[in-house]
Tab-separated table of C-alpha atoms in Angstrom:
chain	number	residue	atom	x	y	z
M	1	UNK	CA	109.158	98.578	118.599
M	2	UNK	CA	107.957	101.928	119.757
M	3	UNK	CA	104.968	102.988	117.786
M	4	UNK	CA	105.678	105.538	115.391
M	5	UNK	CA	103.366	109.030	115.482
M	6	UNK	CA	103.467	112.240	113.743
M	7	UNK	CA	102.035	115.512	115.673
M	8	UNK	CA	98.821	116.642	113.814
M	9	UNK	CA	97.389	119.729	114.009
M	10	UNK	CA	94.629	121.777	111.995
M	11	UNK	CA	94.296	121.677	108.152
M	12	UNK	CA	96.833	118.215	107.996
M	13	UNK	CA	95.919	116.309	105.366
M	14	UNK	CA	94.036	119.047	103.726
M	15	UNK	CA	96.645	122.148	102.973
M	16	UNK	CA	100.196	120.693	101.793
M	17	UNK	CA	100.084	117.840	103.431
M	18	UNK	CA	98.327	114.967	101.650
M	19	UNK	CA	100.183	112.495	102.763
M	20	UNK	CA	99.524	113.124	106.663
M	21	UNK	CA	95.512	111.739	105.132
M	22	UNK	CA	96.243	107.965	106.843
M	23	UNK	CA	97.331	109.640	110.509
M	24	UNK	CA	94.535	111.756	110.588
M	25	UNK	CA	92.029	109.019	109.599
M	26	UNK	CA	93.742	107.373	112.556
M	27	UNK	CA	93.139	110.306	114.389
M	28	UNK	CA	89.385	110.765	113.855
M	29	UNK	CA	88.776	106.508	114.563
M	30	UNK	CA	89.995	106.964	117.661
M	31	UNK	CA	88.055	109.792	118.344
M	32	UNK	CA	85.294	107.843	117.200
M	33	UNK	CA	85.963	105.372	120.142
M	34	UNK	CA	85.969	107.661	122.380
M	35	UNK	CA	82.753	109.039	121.533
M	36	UNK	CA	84.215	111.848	120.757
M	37	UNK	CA	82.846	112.184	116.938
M	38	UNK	CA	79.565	111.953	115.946
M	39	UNK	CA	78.582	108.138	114.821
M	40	UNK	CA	77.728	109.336	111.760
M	41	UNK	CA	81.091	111.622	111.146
M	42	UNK	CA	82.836	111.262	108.089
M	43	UNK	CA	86.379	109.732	108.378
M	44	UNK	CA	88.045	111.217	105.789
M	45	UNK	CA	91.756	112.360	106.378
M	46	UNK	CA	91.117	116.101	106.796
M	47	UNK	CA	92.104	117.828	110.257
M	48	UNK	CA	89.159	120.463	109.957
M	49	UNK	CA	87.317	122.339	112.391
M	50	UNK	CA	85.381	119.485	113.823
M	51	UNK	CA	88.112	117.251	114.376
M	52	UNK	CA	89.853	119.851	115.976
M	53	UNK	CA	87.332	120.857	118.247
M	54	UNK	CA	87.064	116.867	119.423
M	55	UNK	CA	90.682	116.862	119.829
M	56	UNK	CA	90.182	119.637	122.407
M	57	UNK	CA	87.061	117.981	124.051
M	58	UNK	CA	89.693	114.606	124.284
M	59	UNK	CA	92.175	117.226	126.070
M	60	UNK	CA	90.066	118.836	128.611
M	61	UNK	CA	88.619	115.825	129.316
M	62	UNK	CA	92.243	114.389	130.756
M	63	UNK	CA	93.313	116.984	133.199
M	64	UNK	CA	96.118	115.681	135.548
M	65	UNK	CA	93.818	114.307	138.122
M	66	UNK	CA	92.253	112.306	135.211
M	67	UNK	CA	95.211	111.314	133.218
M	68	UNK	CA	95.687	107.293	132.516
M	69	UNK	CA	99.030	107.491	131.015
M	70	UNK	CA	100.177	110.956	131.158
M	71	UNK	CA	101.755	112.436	134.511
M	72	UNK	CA	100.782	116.048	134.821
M	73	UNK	CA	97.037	115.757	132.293
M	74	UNK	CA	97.119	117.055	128.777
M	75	UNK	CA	97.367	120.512	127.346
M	76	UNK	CA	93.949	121.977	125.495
M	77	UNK	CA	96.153	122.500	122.434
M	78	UNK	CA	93.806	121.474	119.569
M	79	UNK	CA	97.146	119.863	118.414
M	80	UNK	CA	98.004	116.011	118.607
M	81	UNK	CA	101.170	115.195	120.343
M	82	UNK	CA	103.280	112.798	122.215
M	83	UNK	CA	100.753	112.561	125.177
M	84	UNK	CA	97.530	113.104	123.317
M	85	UNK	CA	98.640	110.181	121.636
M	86	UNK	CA	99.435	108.288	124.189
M	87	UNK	CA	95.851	108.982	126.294
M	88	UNK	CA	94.142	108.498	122.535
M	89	UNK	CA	95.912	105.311	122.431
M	90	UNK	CA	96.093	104.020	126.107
M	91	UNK	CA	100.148	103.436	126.374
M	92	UNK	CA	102.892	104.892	128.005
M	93	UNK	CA	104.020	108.099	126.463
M	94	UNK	CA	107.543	106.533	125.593
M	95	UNK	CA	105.795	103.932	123.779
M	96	UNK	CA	105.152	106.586	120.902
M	97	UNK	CA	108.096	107.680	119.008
M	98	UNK	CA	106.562	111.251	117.389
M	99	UNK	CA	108.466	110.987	113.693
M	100	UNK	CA	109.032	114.024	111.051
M	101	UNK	CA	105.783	115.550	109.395
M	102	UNK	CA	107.969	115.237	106.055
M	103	UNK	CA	106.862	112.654	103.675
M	104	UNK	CA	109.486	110.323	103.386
M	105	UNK	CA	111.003	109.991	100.115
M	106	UNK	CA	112.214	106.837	98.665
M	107	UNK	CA	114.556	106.671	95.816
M	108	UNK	CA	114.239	104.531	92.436
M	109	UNK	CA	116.363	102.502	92.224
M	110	UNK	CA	119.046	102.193	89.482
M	111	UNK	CA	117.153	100.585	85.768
M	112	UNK	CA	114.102	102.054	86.582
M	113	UNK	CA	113.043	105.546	84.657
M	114	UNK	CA	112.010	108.243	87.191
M	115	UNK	CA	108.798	108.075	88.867
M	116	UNK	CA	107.189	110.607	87.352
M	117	UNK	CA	108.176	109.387	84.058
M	118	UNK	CA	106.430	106.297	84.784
M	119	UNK	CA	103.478	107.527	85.911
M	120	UNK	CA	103.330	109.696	83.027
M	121	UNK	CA	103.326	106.514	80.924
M	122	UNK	CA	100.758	104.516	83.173
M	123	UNK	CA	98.737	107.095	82.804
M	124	UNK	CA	97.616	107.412	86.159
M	125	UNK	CA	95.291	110.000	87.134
M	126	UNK	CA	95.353	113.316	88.929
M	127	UNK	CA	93.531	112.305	92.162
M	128	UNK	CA	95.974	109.149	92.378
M	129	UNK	CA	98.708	110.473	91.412
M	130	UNK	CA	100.620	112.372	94.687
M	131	UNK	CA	100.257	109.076	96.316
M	132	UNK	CA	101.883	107.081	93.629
M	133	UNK	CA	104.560	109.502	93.457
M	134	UNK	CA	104.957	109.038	96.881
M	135	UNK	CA	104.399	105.065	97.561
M	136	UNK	CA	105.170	103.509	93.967
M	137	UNK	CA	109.025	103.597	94.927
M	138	UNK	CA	108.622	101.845	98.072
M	139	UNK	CA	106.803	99.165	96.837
M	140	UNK	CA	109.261	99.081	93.752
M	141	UNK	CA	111.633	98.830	96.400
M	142	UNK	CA	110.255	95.755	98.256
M	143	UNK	CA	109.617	93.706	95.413
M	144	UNK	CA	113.204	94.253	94.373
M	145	UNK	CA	114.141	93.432	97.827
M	146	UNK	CA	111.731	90.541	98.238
M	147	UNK	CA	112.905	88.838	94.760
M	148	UNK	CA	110.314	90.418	92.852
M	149	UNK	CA	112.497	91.055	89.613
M	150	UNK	CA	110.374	89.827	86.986
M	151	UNK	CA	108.566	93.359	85.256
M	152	UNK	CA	105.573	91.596	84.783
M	153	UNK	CA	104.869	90.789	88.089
M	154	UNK	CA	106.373	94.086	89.222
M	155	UNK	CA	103.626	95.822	87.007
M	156	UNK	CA	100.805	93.662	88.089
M	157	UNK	CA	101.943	94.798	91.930
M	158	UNK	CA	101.854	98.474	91.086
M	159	UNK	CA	98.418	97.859	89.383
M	160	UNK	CA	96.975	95.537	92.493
M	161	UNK	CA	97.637	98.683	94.845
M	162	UNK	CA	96.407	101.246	92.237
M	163	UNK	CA	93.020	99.227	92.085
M	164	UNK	CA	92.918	97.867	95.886
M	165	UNK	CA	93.897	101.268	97.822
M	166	UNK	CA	94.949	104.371	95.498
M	167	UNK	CA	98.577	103.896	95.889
M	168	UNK	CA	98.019	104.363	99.599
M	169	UNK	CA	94.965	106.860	99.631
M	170	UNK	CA	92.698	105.060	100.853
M	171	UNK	CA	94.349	102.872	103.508
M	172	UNK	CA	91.790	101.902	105.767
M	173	UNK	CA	88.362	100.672	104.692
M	174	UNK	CA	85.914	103.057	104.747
M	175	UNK	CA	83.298	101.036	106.550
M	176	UNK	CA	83.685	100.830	110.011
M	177	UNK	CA	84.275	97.212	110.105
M	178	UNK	CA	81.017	95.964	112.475
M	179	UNK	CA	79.718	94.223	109.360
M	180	UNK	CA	82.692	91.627	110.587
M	181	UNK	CA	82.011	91.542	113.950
M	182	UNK	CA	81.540	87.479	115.311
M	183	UNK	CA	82.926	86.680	111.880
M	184	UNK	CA	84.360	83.403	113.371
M	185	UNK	CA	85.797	82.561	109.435
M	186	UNK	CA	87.910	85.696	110.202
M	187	UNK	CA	88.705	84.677	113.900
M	188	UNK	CA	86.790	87.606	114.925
M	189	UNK	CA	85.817	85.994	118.528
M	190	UNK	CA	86.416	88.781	120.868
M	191	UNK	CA	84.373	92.018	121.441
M	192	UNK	CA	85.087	94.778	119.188
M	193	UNK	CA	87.049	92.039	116.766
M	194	UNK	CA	85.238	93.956	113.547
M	195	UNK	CA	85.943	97.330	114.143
M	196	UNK	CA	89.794	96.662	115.268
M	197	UNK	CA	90.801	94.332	112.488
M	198	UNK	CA	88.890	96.332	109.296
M	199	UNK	CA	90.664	96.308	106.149
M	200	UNK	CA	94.184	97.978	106.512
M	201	UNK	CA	96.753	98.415	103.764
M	202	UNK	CA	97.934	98.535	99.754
M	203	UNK	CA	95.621	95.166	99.820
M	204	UNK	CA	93.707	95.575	102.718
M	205	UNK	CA	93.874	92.538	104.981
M	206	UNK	CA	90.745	91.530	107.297
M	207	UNK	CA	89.944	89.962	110.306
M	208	UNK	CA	91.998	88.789	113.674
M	209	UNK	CA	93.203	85.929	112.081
M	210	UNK	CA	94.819	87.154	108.944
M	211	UNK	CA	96.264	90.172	111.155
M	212	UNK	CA	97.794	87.421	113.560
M	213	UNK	CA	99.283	85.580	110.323
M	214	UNK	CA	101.066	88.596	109.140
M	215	UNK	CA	101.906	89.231	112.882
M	216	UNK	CA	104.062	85.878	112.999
M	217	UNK	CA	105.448	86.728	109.274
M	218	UNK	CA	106.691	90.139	109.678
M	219	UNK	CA	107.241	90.071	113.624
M	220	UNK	CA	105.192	93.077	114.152
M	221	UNK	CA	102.656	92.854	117.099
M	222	UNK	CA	99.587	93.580	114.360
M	223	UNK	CA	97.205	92.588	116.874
M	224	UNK	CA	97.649	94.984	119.872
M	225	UNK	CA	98.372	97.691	116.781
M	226	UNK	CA	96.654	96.881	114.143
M	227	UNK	CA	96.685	100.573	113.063
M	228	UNK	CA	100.627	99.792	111.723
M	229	UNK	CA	98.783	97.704	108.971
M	230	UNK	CA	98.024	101.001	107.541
M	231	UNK	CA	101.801	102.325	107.587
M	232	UNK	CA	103.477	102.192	104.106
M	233	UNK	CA	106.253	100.377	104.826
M	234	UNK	CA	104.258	97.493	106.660
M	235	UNK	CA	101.464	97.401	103.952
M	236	UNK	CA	104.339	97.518	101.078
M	237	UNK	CA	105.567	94.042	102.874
M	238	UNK	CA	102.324	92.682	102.924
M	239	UNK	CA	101.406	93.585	99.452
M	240	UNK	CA	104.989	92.310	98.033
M	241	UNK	CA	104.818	89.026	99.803
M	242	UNK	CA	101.405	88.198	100.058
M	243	UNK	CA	101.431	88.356	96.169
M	244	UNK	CA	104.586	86.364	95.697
M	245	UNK	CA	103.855	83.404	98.224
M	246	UNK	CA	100.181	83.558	97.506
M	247	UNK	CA	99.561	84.361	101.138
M	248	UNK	CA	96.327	86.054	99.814
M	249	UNK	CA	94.207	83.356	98.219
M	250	UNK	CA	97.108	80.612	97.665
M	251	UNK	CA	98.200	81.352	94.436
M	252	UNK	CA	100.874	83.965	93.640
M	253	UNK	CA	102.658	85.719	91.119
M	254	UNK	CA	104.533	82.688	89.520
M	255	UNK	CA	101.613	80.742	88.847
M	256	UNK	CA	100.798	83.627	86.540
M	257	UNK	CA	103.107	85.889	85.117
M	258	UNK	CA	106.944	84.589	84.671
M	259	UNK	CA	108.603	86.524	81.650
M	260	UNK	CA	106.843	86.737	78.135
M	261	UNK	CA	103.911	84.668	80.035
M	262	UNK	CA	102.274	87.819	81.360
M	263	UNK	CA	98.701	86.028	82.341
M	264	UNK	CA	97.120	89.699	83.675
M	265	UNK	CA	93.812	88.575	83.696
M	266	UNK	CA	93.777	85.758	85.763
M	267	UNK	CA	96.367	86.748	87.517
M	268	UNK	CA	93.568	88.861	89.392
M	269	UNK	CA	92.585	85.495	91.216
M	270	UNK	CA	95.894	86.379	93.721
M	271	UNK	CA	93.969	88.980	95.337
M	272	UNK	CA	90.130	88.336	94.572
M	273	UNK	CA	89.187	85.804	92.422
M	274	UNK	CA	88.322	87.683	89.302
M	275	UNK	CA	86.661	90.695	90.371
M	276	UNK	CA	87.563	93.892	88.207
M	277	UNK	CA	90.069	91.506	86.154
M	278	UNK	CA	90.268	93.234	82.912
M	279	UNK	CA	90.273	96.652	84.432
M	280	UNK	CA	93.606	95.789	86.509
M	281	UNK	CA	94.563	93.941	83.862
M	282	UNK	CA	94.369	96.866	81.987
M	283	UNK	CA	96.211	99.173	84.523
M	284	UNK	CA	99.505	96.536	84.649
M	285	UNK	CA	99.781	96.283	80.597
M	286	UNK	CA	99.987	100.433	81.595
M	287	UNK	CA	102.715	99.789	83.886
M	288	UNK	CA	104.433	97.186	82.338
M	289	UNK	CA	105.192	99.855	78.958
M	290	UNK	CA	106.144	102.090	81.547
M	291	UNK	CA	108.925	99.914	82.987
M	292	UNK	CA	109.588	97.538	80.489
């Protein structure tokens, strides 16, 4: 599986394009690891002046007598494409597949109201909201494919990645993961473990160990790119299933919420014990109106 990229250029993720946020973030880590970015840079999603003018530091810096990867050097372009994603990323440049800069719209399927119309209902809120409209279908999507038909549980799902990530806007955690470096209850035993295998997705999973579970579950090589955790579609999977099998803590969304027995509160203890329980719960009885 080629890994999937999406040329970036100045002002993505802050003009138009809000949901190019997660590539840039990308974007400015591994600048970060380059040294590229100041340690104490904020990663935050927005291709602005300073990011650019790393980008064009990364460039120069790979002429074709130092190019890795890329026969021929890079281009000071200031923009990110195939091969400044390949050098950024140390593969072959036919390892990256460069996608459209459209956000991808998935439809509702058939039963369901429209998504704004749901929204509308759940009440979600303005900074949320272009992110749900954008990611609340896909998930929909993959609990309906995954055998997630029961409302309840769909509305407690919709509410987990509300609570856990924004609907998708905040993908990575915003720490830069050291705190977990040596974290041996992680299986964080190499160099560089903490940083690599940070939080990633609608529930953010941590650590070398639970990125090599959902490796082996999803067949996706998570640990040599554990930046995919991040992509929608991955972190939709991992949110659907991990809630229905219990992946997360070993209960799931049977043990709480099957038809009229809609358990919101402790239902909670699927993703993190009770932490924030009646605010989520809160959030899913929104949901649940909306798509009851």
């Amino acid at each position: 599986m080629k890994i999937e990229k999406v040329e970036l250029q100045i002002n993505d993720g802050i003009i138009d394009t809000p949901h190019l946020i997660d590539e840039v973030e990308i974007l400015q880590r591994r600048l970060k690891d380059w040294g590229l970015l100041p340690k104490d840079a904020k990663i935050d999603g927005l291709f602005g002046s300073v990011t650019k003018a790393a980008v064009e530091q990364f460039q120069r810096m790979r002429p074709a007598d130092r190019s890795q990867f890329v026969p021929g050097g890079l281009k000071v372009t200031g923009k990110v494409d195939r091969n400044t994603w390949a050098e950024l990323l140390k593969v072959k440049p036919e390892e990256i597949a460069i996608v459209t800069r459209k956000p991808k719209i998935w439809d509702m399927p058939g039963g369901f109201s429209s998504v704004d119309n749901i929204l509308d209902i759940a009440q979600c809120i303005s900074e949320i909201r272009p992110f749900a409209k954008k990611n609340l279908p896909l998930i929909l999507n993959q609990c309906l494919d995954n055998g997630v038909i029961d409302r309840g549980q769909i509305a407690y799902v919709f509410a987990t990645a509300e609570h856990e990530s924004h609907f998708g806007r905040l993908m990575m955690e915003l720490a830069d993961g050291w705190d977990y470096e040596g974290h041996e209850d992680l299986g964080n035993t190499e160099s560089g473990d903490g940083p690599r295998f940070k939080g990633r997705g609608f529930v953010q999973i941590t650590g070398r160990h639970n990125y090599q579970i959902w490796s082996e579950k999803l067949g996706i090589n998570l640990i040599d790119n554990p930046e995919k955790a991040a992509l929608p579609e991955i972190a939709a999977m991992i949110l659907v299933r991990g809630m229905r099998d219990g992946s997360f803590t070993g209960v799931g969304l049977s043990d709480f919420i099957v038809g009229a027995d809609r358990d919101f509160y402790n239902a909670r203890k699927i993703v993190n014990r009770l932490d924030r329980a009646d605010h989520i719960a809160q959030i899913a009885e929104h949901y649940f109106k909306a798509i009851a």
